[in-house]
């Protein structure tokens, strides 16, 4: 990535926000509990297959109506909504197909033959498909101690804190993606191992090709028998263009237990719809033309991302409920960190719905603005994520630390609510009890939810996240024993407090007792069903008790 923005090292005032702080969401950082061996064993595991949704029927839409809001990750292509956690598997398959068709290009499944070797210093990969063959290799650096070891694939070789990775007990796999998909080539003459198999004119972009290469490395590690590296404890990271790659790798291969993109910028984590309106961000047309990172089909959307039926918050959702640690740099406008925070906040809604809100971390609270620098702020969460998802010895909860310099507001980007997904006994565990994490900045004060008795057929509870001078509130409305066709929630604000905006509800008034009424799509509730709305305010939000009236 070419950076053409000033690299200020002046630290901005930081607002630490949990995932709910800007949006209707449960706090990603939960209260502390005592870690146990049982808790550590419940950490969500990577899937045993590259893509567990291959049997899901997917029929892509014939038309693409424009939508300035982020697509609803919980609405299937047939218009119905996801209602259970088990539904998510095939909904993810739909998102994957949309992302391949319109953004990345197709990532082919495992070729007919993949062979290779794993040693303490290298991995070799030999691939044959449809009469064509290609080979590439990767370096290996082991940590101290005796194996087999978990490992982190480092894409591109810079920007990742490899010293901390190895000190935490994981090996480093140094992957050169340019051997698989070369940069500096025209779209009609792509080069590298991937294109040797699938053709120089393949419409698949480099990011999907690079992700395919990591998947083939995982194939070889699986075949090796686990004497050196553990195939079920693999992560991926990279910075800048290689952060874009790491993001795609984790999204498209469910065997990756921990995905850690760094400063990925346009074509990486930031929402595509947000980039045109984010001052100084690399334009989509620039990201498309700088290198063939994205699939050829994306050319139709560089000037009109609102026509896309998918966005990067759903790429985040493809990684759920596995471990995800997004690192961003708010000091360089070119990197579009505000749009990145929106992608993380929206994707965190899927994590929350799957019962895995503690498995996602987002961090743009950094002082050093240099691009792809190794940062002290990220060292502890990096160690904790490796311990939790690769070593399976930790259980620290994920956290959101969003710099006020580039803080996105999900309320401006969505017109959908987060459902309460039913779970079944066969669903795998998704979370572990968190341990206490010493914050690097003062955390917001969280007011525990207060739930008054049901009134007129509905009840309401509120959770408040407070920071100096302001707060966000998340309100859950629940129908009683009978269905309701609409609801109104009244909230008495503390003296001096004022509501500045609200989402998923229509508000009446800004101070004193403020009333919030359902909008068209969330008023009808079945008995016991819940919906959420939220509002942001200035002043203090402590002590608010909502009352609900049903119609």
Short mmCIF file of C-alpha atoms in Angstrom, two decimals, residues 20-544:
data_model
loop_
_atom_site.label_atom_id
_atom_site.label_comp_id
_atom_site.label_asym_id
_atom_site.label_seq_id
_atom_site.Cartn_x
_atom_site.Cartn_y
_atom_site.Cartn_z
CA UNK A 20 -22.06 -1.64 22.60
CA UNK A 21 -20.67 1.82 23.17
CA UNK A 22 -21.63 3.16 19.76
CA UNK A 23 -24.30 0.67 18.83
CA UNK A 24 -26.93 -1.68 20.08
CA UNK A 25 -24.63 -4.42 21.33
CA UNK A 26 -23.58 -6.22 24.45
CA UNK A 27 -20.30 -5.19 25.94
CA UNK A 28 -17.45 -7.16 24.42
CA UNK A 29 -15.40 -6.84 27.60
CA UNK A 30 -17.24 -8.69 30.34
CA UNK A 31 -16.68 -8.84 34.07
CA UNK A 32 -13.86 -10.89 35.53
CA UNK A 33 -14.22 -14.48 36.64
CA UNK A 34 -11.76 -17.00 37.92
CA UNK A 35 -10.22 -18.96 35.02
CA UNK A 36 -10.52 -22.71 35.15
CA UNK A 37 -9.26 -25.63 33.10
CA UNK A 38 -12.85 -26.34 32.08
CA UNK A 39 -13.27 -22.77 30.85
CA UNK A 40 -10.11 -22.97 28.79
CA UNK A 41 -11.33 -26.20 27.24
CA UNK A 42 -14.51 -24.44 26.09
CA UNK A 43 -12.68 -22.03 23.81
CA UNK A 44 -14.22 -22.12 20.36
CA UNK A 45 -12.18 -24.33 18.10
CA UNK A 46 -11.36 -23.86 14.47
CA UNK A 47 -13.46 -25.96 12.13
CA UNK A 48 -11.97 -29.26 10.96
CA UNK A 49 -12.61 -28.32 7.32
CA UNK A 50 -11.76 -25.39 5.10
CA UNK A 51 -15.43 -24.64 4.39
CA UNK A 52 -18.18 -26.41 6.30
CA UNK A 53 -20.95 -24.94 4.15
CA UNK A 54 -20.21 -26.69 0.86
CA UNK A 55 -23.50 -28.61 1.09
CA UNK A 56 -25.59 -25.45 1.52
CA UNK A 57 -27.59 -24.53 -1.60
CA UNK A 58 -26.89 -20.92 -2.62
CA UNK A 59 -28.70 -19.07 -5.41
CA UNK A 60 -27.29 -15.58 -5.95
CA UNK A 61 -29.71 -12.70 -6.61
CA UNK A 62 -30.44 -11.69 -10.18
CA UNK A 63 -30.67 -7.98 -9.40
CA UNK A 64 -28.72 -5.75 -7.04
CA UNK A 65 -30.86 -2.93 -5.63
CA UNK A 66 -28.78 -0.12 -4.15
CA UNK A 67 -28.72 0.28 -0.38
CA UNK A 68 -26.71 2.97 1.39
CA UNK A 69 -27.02 1.04 4.65
CA UNK A 70 -24.97 -2.03 5.49
CA UNK A 71 -26.67 -5.25 4.34
CA UNK A 72 -28.35 -7.22 7.12
CA UNK A 73 -26.06 -10.15 7.90
CA UNK A 74 -28.99 -12.00 9.48
CA UNK A 75 -31.30 -11.90 6.42
CA UNK A 76 -30.97 -14.82 4.03
CA UNK A 77 -31.10 -14.44 0.27
CA UNK A 78 -34.69 -15.73 0.30
CA UNK A 79 -35.72 -12.87 2.59
CA UNK A 80 -36.14 -14.88 5.79
CA UNK A 81 -34.05 -14.12 8.84
CA UNK A 82 -31.62 -16.34 10.70
CA UNK A 83 -33.41 -17.57 13.83
CA UNK A 84 -31.01 -20.11 15.36
CA UNK A 85 -27.27 -20.51 15.71
CA UNK A 86 -27.43 -23.61 13.56
CA UNK A 87 -28.89 -21.47 10.73
CA UNK A 88 -25.68 -19.47 10.61
CA UNK A 89 -23.70 -22.18 8.82
CA UNK A 90 -25.67 -21.86 5.59
CA UNK A 91 -26.10 -18.10 5.95
CA UNK A 92 -22.31 -17.87 6.10
CA UNK A 93 -22.18 -19.91 2.89
CA UNK A 94 -24.41 -17.30 1.22
CA UNK A 95 -22.17 -14.44 2.38
CA UNK A 96 -19.11 -16.33 1.15
CA UNK A 97 -20.58 -16.73 -2.33
CA UNK A 98 -21.56 -13.05 -2.46
CA UNK A 99 -18.09 -11.97 -1.35
CA UNK A 100 -16.45 -14.19 -3.97
CA UNK A 101 -18.79 -13.15 -6.78
CA UNK A 102 -18.67 -9.40 -6.26
CA UNK A 103 -15.55 -8.55 -4.23
CA UNK A 104 -12.70 -11.10 -4.15
CA UNK A 105 -13.24 -13.50 -7.00
CA UNK A 106 -13.63 -17.24 -6.48
CA UNK A 107 -11.31 -19.03 -4.11
CA UNK A 108 -11.21 -22.61 -5.47
CA UNK A 109 -11.56 -25.58 -3.17
CA UNK A 110 -8.66 -27.90 -2.39
CA UNK A 111 -7.00 -29.10 -5.63
CA UNK A 112 -6.89 -32.72 -6.70
CA UNK A 113 -3.44 -33.27 -5.17
CA UNK A 114 -1.65 -31.38 -2.42
CA UNK A 115 1.57 -32.81 -1.01
CA UNK A 116 4.54 -31.40 0.84
CA UNK A 117 6.77 -31.50 3.88
CA UNK A 118 6.98 -29.81 7.26
CA UNK A 119 10.25 -29.41 9.14
CA UNK A 120 11.54 -27.22 11.94
CA UNK A 121 12.72 -24.68 9.36
CA UNK A 122 10.43 -24.87 6.34
CA UNK A 123 7.23 -26.03 4.68
CA UNK A 124 7.07 -27.12 1.04
CA UNK A 125 3.83 -27.26 -0.94
CA UNK A 126 3.30 -29.12 -4.21
CA UNK A 127 -0.06 -28.79 -5.95
CA UNK A 128 -1.51 -30.53 -9.01
CA UNK A 129 -4.89 -29.81 -10.57
CA UNK A 130 -6.35 -30.53 -14.00
CA UNK A 131 -2.96 -31.55 -15.35
CA UNK A 132 -1.17 -28.43 -14.10
CA UNK A 133 1.33 -28.27 -11.26
CA UNK A 134 2.82 -25.56 -9.06
CA UNK A 135 5.03 -25.40 -5.98
CA UNK A 136 5.96 -22.86 -3.32
CA UNK A 137 7.45 -22.87 0.17
CA UNK A 138 7.38 -21.05 3.50
CA UNK A 139 9.89 -20.59 6.30
CA UNK A 140 9.36 -21.81 9.87
CA UNK A 141 10.75 -20.40 13.12
CA UNK A 142 9.99 -22.36 16.25
CA UNK A 143 9.68 -20.96 19.76
CA UNK A 144 11.66 -22.37 22.64
CA UNK A 145 10.45 -25.54 24.26
CA UNK A 146 9.27 -28.85 22.86
CA UNK A 147 6.61 -29.24 20.19
CA UNK A 148 4.37 -29.76 18.49
CA UNK A 149 3.62 -26.03 18.41
CA UNK A 150 0.72 -23.84 17.41
CA UNK A 151 1.74 -21.44 14.66
CA UNK A 152 0.91 -18.05 13.16
CA UNK A 153 1.25 -17.54 9.42
CA UNK A 154 2.88 -14.14 8.90
CA UNK A 155 1.95 -12.89 5.46
CA UNK A 156 4.59 -10.79 3.72
CA UNK A 157 7.13 -10.64 6.51
CA UNK A 158 6.71 -7.16 7.99
CA UNK A 159 4.49 -5.35 10.47
CA UNK A 160 3.81 -8.38 12.66
CA UNK A 161 5.25 -8.67 16.17
CA UNK A 162 6.99 -12.01 15.56
CA UNK A 163 9.05 -11.72 18.75
CA UNK A 164 5.90 -11.61 20.88
CA UNK A 165 4.31 -14.43 18.85
CA UNK A 166 7.26 -16.73 19.52
CA UNK A 167 7.64 -15.62 23.13
CA UNK A 168 3.99 -16.55 23.66
CA UNK A 169 4.78 -20.10 22.55
CA UNK A 170 3.71 -20.12 18.90
CA UNK A 171 5.82 -20.79 15.84
CA UNK A 172 6.05 -18.31 12.98
CA UNK A 173 5.36 -19.45 9.42
CA UNK A 174 6.84 -16.87 7.04
CA UNK A 175 4.68 -16.87 3.92
CA UNK A 176 5.65 -15.02 0.75
CA UNK A 177 2.32 -14.42 -1.00
CA UNK A 178 4.01 -13.03 -4.11
CA UNK A 179 5.11 -16.56 -5.01
CA UNK A 180 1.43 -17.49 -5.18
CA UNK A 181 0.12 -14.29 -6.77
CA UNK A 182 2.58 -11.74 -8.09
CA UNK A 183 1.97 -8.01 -7.83
CA UNK A 184 2.71 -5.63 -10.70
CA UNK A 185 0.96 -7.74 -13.32
CA UNK A 186 -2.02 -6.77 -15.49
CA UNK A 187 -5.36 -8.36 -14.74
CA UNK A 188 -5.33 -10.30 -17.99
CA UNK A 189 -1.89 -11.78 -17.31
CA UNK A 190 -1.69 -12.63 -13.61
CA UNK A 191 1.31 -14.65 -12.47
CA UNK A 192 2.27 -16.98 -9.61
CA UNK A 193 1.51 -20.49 -8.41
CA UNK A 194 -2.23 -19.89 -8.18
CA UNK A 195 -2.51 -18.58 -11.72
CA UNK A 196 -0.30 -21.37 -13.05
CA UNK A 197 -3.13 -23.71 -12.03
CA UNK A 198 -6.20 -21.58 -12.72
CA UNK A 199 -5.04 -19.44 -15.62
CA UNK A 200 -3.41 -16.04 -16.09
CA UNK A 201 -6.77 -14.51 -17.02
CA UNK A 202 -8.55 -15.80 -13.90
CA UNK A 203 -10.94 -13.19 -12.50
CA UNK A 204 -9.83 -14.08 -8.96
CA UNK A 205 -7.92 -11.26 -7.27
CA UNK A 206 -4.65 -11.55 -5.41
CA UNK A 207 -6.25 -11.53 -1.94
CA UNK A 208 -8.27 -14.66 -2.67
CA UNK A 209 -5.26 -16.25 -4.39
CA UNK A 210 -3.04 -15.50 -1.38
CA UNK A 211 -5.74 -16.97 0.89
CA UNK A 212 -5.76 -20.10 -1.27
CA UNK A 213 -1.99 -20.40 -0.73
CA UNK A 214 -2.36 -20.34 3.06
CA UNK A 215 -5.06 -23.00 2.79
CA UNK A 216 -2.65 -25.23 0.93
CA UNK A 217 -0.04 -24.70 3.67
CA UNK A 218 -2.67 -25.82 6.17
CA UNK A 219 -3.35 -28.90 4.03
CA UNK A 220 0.31 -29.87 4.28
CA UNK A 221 0.46 -29.22 8.02
CA UNK A 222 -2.58 -31.46 8.44
CA UNK A 223 -0.92 -34.23 6.43
CA UNK A 224 2.32 -33.97 8.38
CA UNK A 225 0.93 -35.78 11.40
CA UNK A 226 1.48 -32.97 13.88
CA UNK A 227 5.02 -33.80 14.90
CA UNK A 228 6.21 -30.19 14.43
CA UNK A 229 3.13 -27.97 14.08
CA UNK A 230 -0.45 -28.35 15.28
CA UNK A 231 -2.95 -28.18 12.43
CA UNK A 232 -5.83 -27.26 14.76
CA UNK A 233 -4.02 -24.29 16.32
CA UNK A 234 -3.13 -21.97 13.46
CA UNK A 235 -3.42 -18.20 13.17
CA UNK A 236 -2.68 -15.62 10.50
CA UNK A 237 -1.50 -12.01 10.55
CA UNK A 238 -0.02 -9.37 8.27
CA UNK A 239 0.12 -5.60 7.85
CA UNK A 240 -1.03 -3.17 5.14
CA UNK A 241 -1.63 -5.09 1.90
CA UNK A 242 -0.73 -8.22 3.82
CA UNK A 243 -3.28 -7.21 6.44
CA UNK A 244 -5.85 -7.30 3.65
CA UNK A 245 -4.58 -10.79 2.92
CA UNK A 246 -4.75 -11.97 6.54
CA UNK A 247 -8.35 -10.73 6.74
CA UNK A 248 -9.28 -12.73 3.63
CA UNK A 249 -7.37 -15.82 4.82
CA UNK A 250 -9.33 -16.01 8.06
CA UNK A 251 -12.63 -15.35 6.36
CA UNK A 252 -12.26 -18.04 3.69
CA UNK A 253 -10.69 -20.87 5.71
CA UNK A 254 -12.51 -22.00 8.83
CA UNK A 255 -9.50 -24.00 9.99
CA UNK A 256 -7.82 -20.71 10.97
CA UNK A 257 -8.39 -20.36 14.71
CA UNK A 258 -7.15 -16.76 15.04
CA UNK A 259 -7.19 -13.97 12.44
CA UNK A 260 -5.18 -10.78 13.10
CA UNK A 261 -5.19 -8.17 10.29
CA UNK A 262 -3.08 -5.06 10.91
CA UNK A 263 -3.74 -1.63 9.32
CA UNK A 264 -5.44 -3.28 6.35
CA UNK A 265 -7.01 -0.15 4.81
CA UNK A 266 -9.16 -0.10 1.68
CA UNK A 267 -9.84 -3.62 0.38
CA UNK A 268 -9.24 -4.85 3.92
CA UNK A 269 -11.47 -4.53 6.98
CA UNK A 270 -13.02 -1.03 6.45
CA UNK A 271 -16.57 -1.06 5.15
CA UNK A 272 -16.62 -0.39 1.41
CA UNK A 273 -19.66 1.86 1.71
CA UNK A 274 -17.90 4.11 4.19
CA UNK A 275 -14.65 4.72 2.32
CA UNK A 276 -15.99 7.28 -0.22
CA UNK A 277 -17.19 9.49 2.64
CA UNK A 278 -14.11 9.16 4.83
CA UNK A 279 -11.77 12.09 4.28
CA UNK A 280 -8.33 11.10 3.04
CA UNK A 281 -9.11 7.37 2.76
CA UNK A 282 -7.69 5.47 -0.21
CA UNK A 283 -10.47 5.53 -2.80
CA UNK A 284 -11.95 2.24 -3.91
CA UNK A 285 -10.89 2.94 -7.47
CA UNK A 286 -7.31 3.41 -6.25
CA UNK A 287 -7.37 0.18 -4.22
CA UNK A 288 -8.76 -1.66 -7.25
CA UNK A 289 -6.22 -0.30 -9.70
CA UNK A 290 -3.09 -0.10 -7.49
CA UNK A 291 -2.75 -3.90 -7.65
CA UNK A 292 -5.18 -6.66 -8.72
CA UNK A 293 -5.97 -7.33 -5.07
CA UNK A 294 -9.71 -7.51 -5.59
CA UNK A 295 -11.57 -9.65 -8.07
CA UNK A 296 -12.18 -8.33 -11.55
CA UNK A 297 -15.94 -8.06 -10.92
CA UNK A 298 -15.36 -5.35 -8.30
CA UNK A 299 -14.65 -2.86 -11.09
CA UNK A 300 -18.41 -2.30 -11.39
CA UNK A 301 -18.62 -1.08 -7.78
CA UNK A 302 -15.61 1.20 -7.31
CA UNK A 303 -17.84 4.24 -7.82
CA UNK A 304 -21.01 2.74 -6.39
CA UNK A 305 -20.39 0.49 -3.38
CA UNK A 306 -24.02 0.97 -2.32
CA UNK A 307 -24.96 -1.48 -5.09
CA UNK A 308 -22.96 -4.27 -3.47
CA UNK A 309 -25.11 -6.98 -1.83
CA UNK A 310 -22.34 -7.57 0.71
CA UNK A 311 -19.83 -5.53 2.72
CA UNK A 312 -16.83 -6.17 4.92
CA UNK A 313 -18.79 -6.35 8.17
CA UNK A 314 -20.04 -9.62 6.72
CA UNK A 315 -16.46 -10.68 6.03
CA UNK A 316 -15.93 -10.14 9.77
CA UNK A 317 -19.06 -12.25 10.30
CA UNK A 318 -17.59 -15.06 8.18
CA UNK A 319 -14.83 -15.38 10.77
CA UNK A 320 -17.27 -15.66 13.69
CA UNK A 321 -17.23 -17.30 16.14
CA UNK A 322 -13.46 -17.92 15.76
CA UNK A 323 -10.87 -15.57 17.22
CA UNK A 324 -10.47 -12.16 15.55
CA UNK A 325 -8.11 -9.33 16.56
CA UNK A 326 -8.31 -6.28 14.28
CA UNK A 327 -5.54 -3.69 14.70
CA UNK A 328 -5.87 -0.27 13.07
CA UNK A 329 -3.97 3.01 12.84
CA UNK A 330 -6.14 6.14 13.22
CA UNK A 331 -3.26 8.54 12.55
CA UNK A 332 -3.07 7.86 8.79
CA UNK A 333 -6.23 8.91 6.97
CA UNK A 334 -5.35 6.71 3.97
CA UNK A 335 -6.05 3.61 6.10
CA UNK A 336 -9.77 4.40 6.63
CA UNK A 337 -9.81 3.41 10.30
CA UNK A 338 -13.22 5.00 10.90
CA UNK A 339 -14.77 2.67 8.33
CA UNK A 340 -12.77 -0.15 9.88
CA UNK A 341 -14.31 0.47 13.29
CA UNK A 342 -17.80 0.33 11.76
CA UNK A 343 -16.99 -3.03 10.14
CA UNK A 344 -15.81 -4.39 13.48
CA UNK A 345 -18.79 -3.02 15.40
CA UNK A 346 -21.28 -4.42 12.89
CA UNK A 347 -19.50 -7.77 12.67
CA UNK A 348 -19.44 -7.93 16.46
CA UNK A 349 -23.25 -8.11 16.32
CA UNK A 350 -22.92 -11.52 14.67
CA UNK A 351 -20.38 -12.60 17.27
CA UNK A 352 -22.81 -11.52 19.98
CA UNK A 353 -25.75 -13.32 18.37
CA UNK A 354 -23.67 -16.51 18.21
CA UNK A 355 -22.83 -16.21 21.90
CA UNK A 356 -19.21 -15.40 21.09
CA UNK A 357 -18.94 -11.68 21.84
CA UNK A 358 -15.78 -12.31 23.85
CA UNK A 359 -13.95 -13.68 20.80
CA UNK A 360 -13.48 -10.40 18.90
CA UNK A 361 -11.05 -7.61 19.75
CA UNK A 362 -10.65 -4.27 17.98
CA UNK A 363 -7.87 -1.82 18.85
CA UNK A 364 -7.13 1.57 17.32
CA UNK A 365 -6.07 3.20 20.60
CA UNK A 366 -2.39 3.71 19.69
CA UNK A 367 0.13 6.49 20.13
CA UNK A 368 2.72 5.77 17.44
CA UNK A 369 1.32 6.67 14.01
CA UNK A 370 4.07 5.04 11.95
CA UNK A 371 2.69 2.56 9.45
CA UNK A 372 3.17 -1.11 10.39
CA UNK A 373 5.14 -0.35 13.55
CA UNK A 374 5.39 -2.95 16.32
CA UNK A 375 3.30 -1.40 19.09
CA UNK A 376 3.39 -1.85 22.84
CA UNK A 377 -0.39 -1.32 23.06
CA UNK A 378 -1.04 -4.47 21.04
CA UNK A 379 1.44 -6.72 22.85
CA UNK A 380 -0.80 -7.84 25.71
CA UNK A 381 -3.93 -8.52 23.62
CA UNK A 382 -1.73 -10.34 21.09
CA UNK A 383 -0.42 -12.61 23.84
CA UNK A 384 -3.90 -13.14 25.24
CA UNK A 385 -5.37 -14.07 21.86
CA UNK A 386 -2.58 -16.57 21.20
CA UNK A 387 -3.07 -18.09 24.64
CA UNK A 388 -6.82 -18.32 24.18
CA UNK A 389 -7.20 -19.53 20.60
CA UNK A 390 -3.91 -21.28 19.82
CA UNK A 391 -2.44 -22.53 23.09
CA UNK A 392 -5.91 -22.99 24.61
CA UNK A 393 -4.61 -22.01 28.04
CA UNK A 394 -6.14 -18.54 28.39
CA UNK A 395 -9.63 -17.12 28.53
CA UNK A 396 -9.29 -13.31 28.40
CA UNK A 397 -12.33 -11.56 26.99
CA UNK A 398 -11.98 -9.56 23.81
CA UNK A 399 -12.28 -5.79 24.02
CA UNK A 400 -12.94 -2.76 21.83
CA UNK A 401 -10.62 0.23 22.18
CA UNK A 402 -11.55 2.79 19.57
CA UNK A 403 -9.63 6.02 19.19
CA UNK A 404 -11.84 9.11 19.19
CA UNK A 405 -9.79 10.22 16.19
CA UNK A 406 -11.51 7.61 14.00
CA UNK A 407 -14.59 6.42 15.89
CA UNK A 408 -17.36 5.16 13.64
CA UNK A 409 -21.03 5.13 14.57
CA UNK A 410 -22.83 1.96 13.54
CA UNK A 411 -26.20 3.62 14.10
CA UNK A 412 -25.64 5.63 10.93
CA UNK A 413 -25.02 2.50 8.90
CA UNK A 414 -27.66 -0.04 9.78
CA UNK A 415 -31.43 -0.34 9.68
CA UNK A 416 -31.52 -3.89 11.01
CA UNK A 417 -31.63 -5.33 14.50
CA UNK A 418 -29.66 -8.15 16.04
CA UNK A 419 -31.81 -11.22 16.67
CA UNK A 420 -31.66 -13.48 19.67
CA UNK A 421 -30.60 -16.77 18.09
CA UNK A 422 -31.79 -19.95 19.70
CA UNK A 423 -29.17 -22.51 20.67
CA UNK A 424 -29.42 -26.28 20.67
CA UNK A 425 -27.53 -28.80 22.83
CA UNK A 426 -25.52 -29.83 19.78
CA UNK A 427 -24.11 -26.34 19.25
CA UNK A 428 -20.38 -26.18 20.09
CA UNK A 429 -19.26 -23.89 22.91
CA UNK A 430 -18.30 -20.44 21.72
CA UNK A 431 -16.95 -18.50 24.68
CA UNK A 432 -14.83 -18.82 27.78
CA UNK A 433 -15.05 -16.90 31.06
CA UNK A 434 -12.75 -13.87 30.81
CA UNK A 435 -9.83 -13.02 33.03
CA UNK A 436 -9.11 -9.54 34.30
CA UNK A 437 -7.11 -7.50 31.81
CA UNK A 438 -5.30 -4.37 33.06
CA UNK A 439 -6.46 -1.59 30.69
CA UNK A 440 -4.01 0.76 29.07
CA UNK A 441 -6.51 3.61 29.27
CA UNK A 442 -9.37 4.37 31.63
CA UNK A 443 -12.31 2.10 30.71
CA UNK A 444 -15.85 3.42 30.45
CA UNK A 445 -18.08 2.95 33.43
CA UNK A 446 -20.74 0.33 32.70
CA UNK A 447 -24.04 0.51 34.54
CA UNK A 448 -25.56 -2.95 35.10
CA UNK A 449 -28.90 -3.48 33.37
CA UNK A 450 -32.00 -2.65 35.38
CA UNK A 451 -35.17 -4.50 34.47
CA UNK A 452 -38.45 -3.23 35.90
CA UNK A 453 -41.52 -5.43 36.13
CA UNK A 454 -43.46 -5.94 32.92
CA UNK A 455 -45.98 -3.17 32.27
CA UNK A 456 -48.89 -3.35 29.82
CA UNK A 457 -47.53 -6.45 28.14
CA UNK A 458 -43.85 -5.56 27.74
CA UNK A 459 -40.74 -4.84 29.76
CA UNK A 460 -37.53 -2.96 29.04
CA UNK A 461 -33.98 -3.18 30.38
CA UNK A 462 -31.12 -0.77 29.77
CA UNK A 463 -27.32 -1.13 29.78
CA UNK A 464 -25.27 2.07 29.86
CA UNK A 465 -21.66 2.65 28.86
CA UNK A 466 -20.38 5.93 30.30
CA UNK A 467 -17.31 7.94 29.39
CA UNK A 468 -16.32 11.49 30.37
CA UNK A 469 -19.03 13.80 29.03
CA UNK A 470 -21.25 11.23 27.33
CA UNK A 471 -22.81 7.80 27.23
CA UNK A 472 -24.50 5.22 25.04
CA UNK A 473 -27.49 3.17 26.09
CA UNK A 474 -28.67 -0.19 24.75
CA UNK A 475 -32.33 -0.98 25.53
CA UNK A 476 -33.89 -4.42 25.17
CA UNK A 477 -37.69 -4.54 24.81
CA UNK A 478 -39.36 -7.89 25.62
CA UNK A 479 -42.99 -8.84 25.05
CA UNK A 480 -44.88 -10.45 27.91
CA UNK A 481 -47.18 -13.45 27.77
CA UNK A 482 -49.19 -12.02 24.86
CA UNK A 483 -48.05 -10.69 21.47
CA UNK A 484 -47.75 -6.93 20.97
CA UNK A 485 -48.17 -4.89 17.80
CA UNK A 486 -46.12 -1.91 18.96
CA UNK A 487 -44.34 -0.47 21.97
CA UNK A 488 -43.23 2.78 23.57
CA UNK A 489 -40.43 3.05 26.12
CA UNK A 490 -40.21 6.08 28.42
CA UNK A 491 -36.85 6.93 29.98
CA UNK A 492 -36.34 9.63 32.60
CA UNK A 493 -32.92 11.16 31.97
CA UNK A 494 -30.76 12.45 34.81
CA UNK A 495 -30.51 16.20 35.24
CA UNK A 496 -28.23 17.73 32.62
CA UNK A 497 -28.35 14.71 30.30
CA UNK A 498 -29.51 15.05 26.70
CA UNK A 499 -30.13 12.52 23.93
CA UNK A 500 -28.18 13.38 20.78
CA UNK A 501 -29.27 10.53 18.51
CA UNK A 502 -31.15 7.23 18.54
CA UNK A 503 -31.39 4.16 16.32
CA UNK A 504 -34.03 1.50 15.72
CA UNK A 505 -36.61 3.73 17.43
CA UNK A 506 -38.32 7.10 16.95
CA UNK A 507 -37.72 9.45 19.86
CA UNK A 508 -39.82 12.27 21.25
CA UNK A 509 -37.83 14.89 23.13
CA UNK A 510 -34.17 15.15 24.09
CA UNK A 511 -34.20 15.93 27.82
CA UNK A 512 -36.29 15.07 30.85
CA UNK A 513 -38.53 12.08 30.13
CA UNK A 514 -37.84 10.94 26.57
CA UNK A 515 -40.13 8.52 24.77
CA UNK A 516 -38.89 5.99 22.23
CA UNK A 517 -41.42 4.30 19.91
CA UNK A 518 -40.87 1.34 17.64
CA UNK A 519 -40.20 1.83 13.95
CA UNK A 520 -41.97 -0.10 11.18
CA UNK A 521 -39.82 -3.21 11.27
CA UNK A 522 -39.51 -3.94 15.01
CA UNK A 523 -42.90 -3.20 16.58
CA UNK A 524 -44.60 -6.59 16.29
CA UNK A 525 -43.32 -9.05 18.89
CA UNK A 526 -44.39 -12.60 19.65
CA UNK A 527 -44.77 -13.59 23.33
CA UNK A 528 -41.36 -13.49 24.98
CA UNK A 529 -39.64 -12.08 21.87
CA UNK A 530 -37.11 -9.25 22.28
CA UNK A 531 -35.76 -6.44 20.12
CA UNK A 532 -33.17 -3.79 20.86
CA UNK A 533 -32.81 -0.08 20.21
CA UNK A 534 -30.23 2.41 21.39
CA UNK A 535 -29.45 6.05 21.94
CA UNK A 536 -26.43 8.24 22.56
CA UNK A 537 -26.33 11.21 24.88
CA UNK A 538 -24.28 13.87 26.58
CA UNK A 539 -23.88 14.14 30.34
CA UNK A 540 -24.39 11.17 32.63
CA UNK A 541 -26.58 8.15 31.93
CA UNK A 542 -26.47 6.65 35.42
CA UNK A 543 -29.70 5.65 37.12
CA UNK A 544 -32.01 5.50 34.10
#
